[in-house]
Tab-separated table of C-alpha atoms in Angstrom:
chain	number	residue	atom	x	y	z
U	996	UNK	CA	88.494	122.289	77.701
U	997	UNK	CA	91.957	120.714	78.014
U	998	UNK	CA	95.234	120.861	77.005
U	999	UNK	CA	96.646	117.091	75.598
U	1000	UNK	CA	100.325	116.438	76.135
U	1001	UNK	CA	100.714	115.953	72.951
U	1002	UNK	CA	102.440	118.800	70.949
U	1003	UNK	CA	103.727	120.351	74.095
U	1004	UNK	CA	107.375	119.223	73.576
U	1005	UNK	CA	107.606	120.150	70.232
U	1006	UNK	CA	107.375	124.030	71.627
U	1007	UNK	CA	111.148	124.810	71.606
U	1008	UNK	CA	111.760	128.164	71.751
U	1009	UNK	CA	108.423	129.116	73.695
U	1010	UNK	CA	109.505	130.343	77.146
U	1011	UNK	CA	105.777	131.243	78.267
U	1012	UNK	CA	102.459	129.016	77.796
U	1013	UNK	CA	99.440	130.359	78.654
U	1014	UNK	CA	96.515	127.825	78.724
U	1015	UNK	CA	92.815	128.716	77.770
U	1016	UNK	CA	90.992	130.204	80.481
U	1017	UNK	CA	88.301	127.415	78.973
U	1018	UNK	CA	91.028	124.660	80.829
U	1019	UNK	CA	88.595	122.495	82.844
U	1020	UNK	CA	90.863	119.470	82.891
U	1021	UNK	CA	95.058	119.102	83.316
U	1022	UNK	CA	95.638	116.389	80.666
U	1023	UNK	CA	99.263	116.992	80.143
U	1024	UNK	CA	102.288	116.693	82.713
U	1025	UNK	CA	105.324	118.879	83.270
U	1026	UNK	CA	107.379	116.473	81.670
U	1027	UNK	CA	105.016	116.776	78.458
U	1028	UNK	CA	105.995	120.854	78.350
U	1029	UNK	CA	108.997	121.860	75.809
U	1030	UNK	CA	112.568	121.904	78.467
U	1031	UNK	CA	112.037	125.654	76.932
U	1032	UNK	CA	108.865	126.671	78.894
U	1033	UNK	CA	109.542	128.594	82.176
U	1034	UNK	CA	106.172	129.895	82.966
U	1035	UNK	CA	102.636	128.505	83.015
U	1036	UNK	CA	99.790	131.127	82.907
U	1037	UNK	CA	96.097	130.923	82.817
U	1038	UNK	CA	93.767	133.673	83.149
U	1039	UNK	CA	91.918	134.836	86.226
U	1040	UNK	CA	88.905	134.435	84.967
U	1041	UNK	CA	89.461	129.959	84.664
U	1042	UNK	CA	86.763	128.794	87.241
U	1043	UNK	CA	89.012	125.363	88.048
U	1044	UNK	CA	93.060	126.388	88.058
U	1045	UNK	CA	95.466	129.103	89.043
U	1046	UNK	CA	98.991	130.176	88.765
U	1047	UNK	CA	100.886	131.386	91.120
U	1048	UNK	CA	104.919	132.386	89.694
U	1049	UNK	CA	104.311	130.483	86.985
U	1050	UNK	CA	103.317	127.434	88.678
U	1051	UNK	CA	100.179	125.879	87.733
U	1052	UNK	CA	97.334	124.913	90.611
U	1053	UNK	CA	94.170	124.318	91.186
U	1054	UNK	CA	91.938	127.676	91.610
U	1055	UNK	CA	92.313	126.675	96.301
U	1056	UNK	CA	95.968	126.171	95.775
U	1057	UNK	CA	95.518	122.655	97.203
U	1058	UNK	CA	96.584	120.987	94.180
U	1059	UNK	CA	100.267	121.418	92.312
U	1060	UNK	CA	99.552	120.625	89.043
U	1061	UNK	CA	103.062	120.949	86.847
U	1062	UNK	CA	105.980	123.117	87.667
U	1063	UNK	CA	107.667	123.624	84.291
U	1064	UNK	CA	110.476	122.250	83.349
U	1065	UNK	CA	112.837	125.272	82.699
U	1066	UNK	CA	111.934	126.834	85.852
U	1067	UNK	CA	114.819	128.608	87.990
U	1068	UNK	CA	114.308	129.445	91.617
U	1069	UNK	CA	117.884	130.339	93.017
U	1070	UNK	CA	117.710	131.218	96.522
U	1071	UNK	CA	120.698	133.594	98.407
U	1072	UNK	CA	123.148	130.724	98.023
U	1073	UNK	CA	122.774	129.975	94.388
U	1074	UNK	CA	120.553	127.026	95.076
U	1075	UNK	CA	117.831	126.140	92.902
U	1076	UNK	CA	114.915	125.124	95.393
U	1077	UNK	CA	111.280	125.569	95.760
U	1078	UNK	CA	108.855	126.024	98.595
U	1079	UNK	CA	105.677	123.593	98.632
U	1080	UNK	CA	103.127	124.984	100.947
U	1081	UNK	CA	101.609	123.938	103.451
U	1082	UNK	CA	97.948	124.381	102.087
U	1083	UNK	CA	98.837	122.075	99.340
U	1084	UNK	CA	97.680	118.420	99.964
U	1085	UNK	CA	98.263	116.937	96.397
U	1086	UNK	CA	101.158	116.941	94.297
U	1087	UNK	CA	100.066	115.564	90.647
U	1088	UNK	CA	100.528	112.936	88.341
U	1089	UNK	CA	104.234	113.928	87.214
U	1090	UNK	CA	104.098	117.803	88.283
U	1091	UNK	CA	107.937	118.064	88.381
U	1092	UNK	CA	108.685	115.314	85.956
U	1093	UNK	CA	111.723	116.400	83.839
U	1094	UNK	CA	112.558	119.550	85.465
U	1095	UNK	CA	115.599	120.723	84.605
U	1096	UNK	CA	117.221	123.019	87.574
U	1097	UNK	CA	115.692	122.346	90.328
U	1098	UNK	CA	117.905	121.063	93.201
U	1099	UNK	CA	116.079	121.075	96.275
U	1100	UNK	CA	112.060	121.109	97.001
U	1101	UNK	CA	111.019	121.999	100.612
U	1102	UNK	CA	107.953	120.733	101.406
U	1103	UNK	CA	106.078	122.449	104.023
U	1104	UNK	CA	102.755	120.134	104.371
U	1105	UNK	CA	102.069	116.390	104.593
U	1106	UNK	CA	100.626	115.899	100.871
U	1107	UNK	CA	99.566	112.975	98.656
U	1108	UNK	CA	102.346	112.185	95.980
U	1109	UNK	CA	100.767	110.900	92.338
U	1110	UNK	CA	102.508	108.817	89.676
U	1111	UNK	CA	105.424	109.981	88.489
U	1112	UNK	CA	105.420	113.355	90.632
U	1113	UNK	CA	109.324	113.807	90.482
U	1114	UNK	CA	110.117	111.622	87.241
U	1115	UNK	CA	113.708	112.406	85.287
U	1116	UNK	CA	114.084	115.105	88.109
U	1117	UNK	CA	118.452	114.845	87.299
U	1118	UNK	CA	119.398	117.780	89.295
U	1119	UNK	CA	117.063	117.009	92.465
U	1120	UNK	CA	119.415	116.180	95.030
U	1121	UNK	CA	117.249	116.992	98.281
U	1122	UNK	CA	113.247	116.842	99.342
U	1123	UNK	CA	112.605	118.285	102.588
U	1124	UNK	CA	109.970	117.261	104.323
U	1125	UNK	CA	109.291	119.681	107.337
U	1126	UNK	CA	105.499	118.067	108.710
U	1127	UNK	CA	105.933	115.592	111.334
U	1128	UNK	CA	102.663	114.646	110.320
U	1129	UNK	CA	103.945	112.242	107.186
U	1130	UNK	CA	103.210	112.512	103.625
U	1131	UNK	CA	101.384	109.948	101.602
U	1132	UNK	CA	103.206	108.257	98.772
U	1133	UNK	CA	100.460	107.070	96.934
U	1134	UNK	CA	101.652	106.725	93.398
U	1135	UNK	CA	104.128	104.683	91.025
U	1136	UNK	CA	107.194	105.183	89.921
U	1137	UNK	CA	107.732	108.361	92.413
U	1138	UNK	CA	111.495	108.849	91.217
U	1139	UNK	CA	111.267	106.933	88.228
U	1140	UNK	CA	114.812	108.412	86.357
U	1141	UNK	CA	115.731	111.094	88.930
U	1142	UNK	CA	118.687	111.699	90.534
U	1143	UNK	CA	120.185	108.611	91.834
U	1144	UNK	CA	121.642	110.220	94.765
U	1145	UNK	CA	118.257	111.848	95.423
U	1146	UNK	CA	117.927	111.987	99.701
U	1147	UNK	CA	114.056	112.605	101.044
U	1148	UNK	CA	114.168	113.865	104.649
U	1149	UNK	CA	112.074	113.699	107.172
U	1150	UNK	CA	112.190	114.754	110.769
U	1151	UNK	CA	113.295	112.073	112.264
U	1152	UNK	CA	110.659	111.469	115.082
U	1153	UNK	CA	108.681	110.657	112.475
U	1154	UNK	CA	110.557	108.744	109.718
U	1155	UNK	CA	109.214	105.393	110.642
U	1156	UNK	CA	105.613	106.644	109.477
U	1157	UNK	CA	106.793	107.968	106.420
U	1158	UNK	CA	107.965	104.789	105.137
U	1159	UNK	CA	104.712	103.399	106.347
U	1160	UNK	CA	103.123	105.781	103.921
U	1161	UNK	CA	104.478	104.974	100.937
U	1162	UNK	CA	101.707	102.469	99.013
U	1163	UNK	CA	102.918	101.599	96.131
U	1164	UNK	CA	106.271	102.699	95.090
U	1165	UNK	CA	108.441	100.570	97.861
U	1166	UNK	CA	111.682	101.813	95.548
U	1167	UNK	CA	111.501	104.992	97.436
U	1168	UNK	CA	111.878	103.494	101.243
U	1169	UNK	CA	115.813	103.777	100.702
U	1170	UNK	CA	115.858	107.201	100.050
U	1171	UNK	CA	114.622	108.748	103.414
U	1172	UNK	CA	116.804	110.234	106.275
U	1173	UNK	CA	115.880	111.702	109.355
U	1174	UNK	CA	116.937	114.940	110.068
């Protein structure tokens, strides 16, 4: 009924997982998955998650479980990014930890952020927040590891209530810009 973290990483070489249509429970993080794995898939018939280009969610696409970690996205100028949409309103426990390309997430909505959600993100440089209505930063260790130079902005008539929504992780409150 769920898959455990553990023997994930060891899957070098596997560029596609697909996870039991039995899956009632994530119990594994995209930092868990081998830097190999490109593509999560799950069968239609799984009452509980979804994915959508290889992404995994749950089955109302309001939940981002784990985007794995050897992903590419490259938009028209070469840039790694991703879209978040705006009908998600939870990012995961660690659901881009480790990714390995990804450059620039554009976040559409105003979702809550788990433990860990961008951990050992190296190549992140940029989250884009595009809701004036702020996202909640409810977890720990948000950025734990990533990208030192990593810039989260916000519009700007609104920046001062982003900060106010982070909870827990206060490390974070340096990173945002208005834009």
């Amino acid at each position: 009924v769920s898959v455990a973290s553990s023997g994930l990483s060891s899957l070098n070489g596997v560029k596609e997982l697909t996870l039991p249509a039995s899956m009632t429970r994530v119990a594994f993080t995209a930092a868990d998955l081998a830097n190999t794995i490109d593509t999560l898939k799950i069968a239609d018939s799984n009452a509980l998650f979804k994915t959508v280009d290889g992404v995994l969610y749950s089955k109302d696409g309001t939940t981002l479980y784990a985007y794995p970690k050897a992903k590419e996205n490259k938009n028209a100028d070469g840039v790694d990014e991703f879209v978040v949409t705006a009908n998600v309103v939870k990012i995961f426990d660690g659901a881009f930890g480790g990714t390995m390309y990804l450059n620039k997430l554009i976040i559409k909505g105003a979702p809550t952020i788990n433990n860990n959600a961008f951990e050992k993100v190296q190549l992140l440089s940029e989250i884009v927040f595009e809701s004036t209505t702020p996202a909640v930063f409810a977890g720990w260790d948000i950025l734990s590891g990533a990208n030192v130079n990593l810039v989260i902005k916000v519009p700007a008539s609104a920046l001062a209530e982003y900060k106010a929504n982070v909870l827990l992780d206060y490390s974070i409150i340096d990173s945002f810009t208005g834009i």
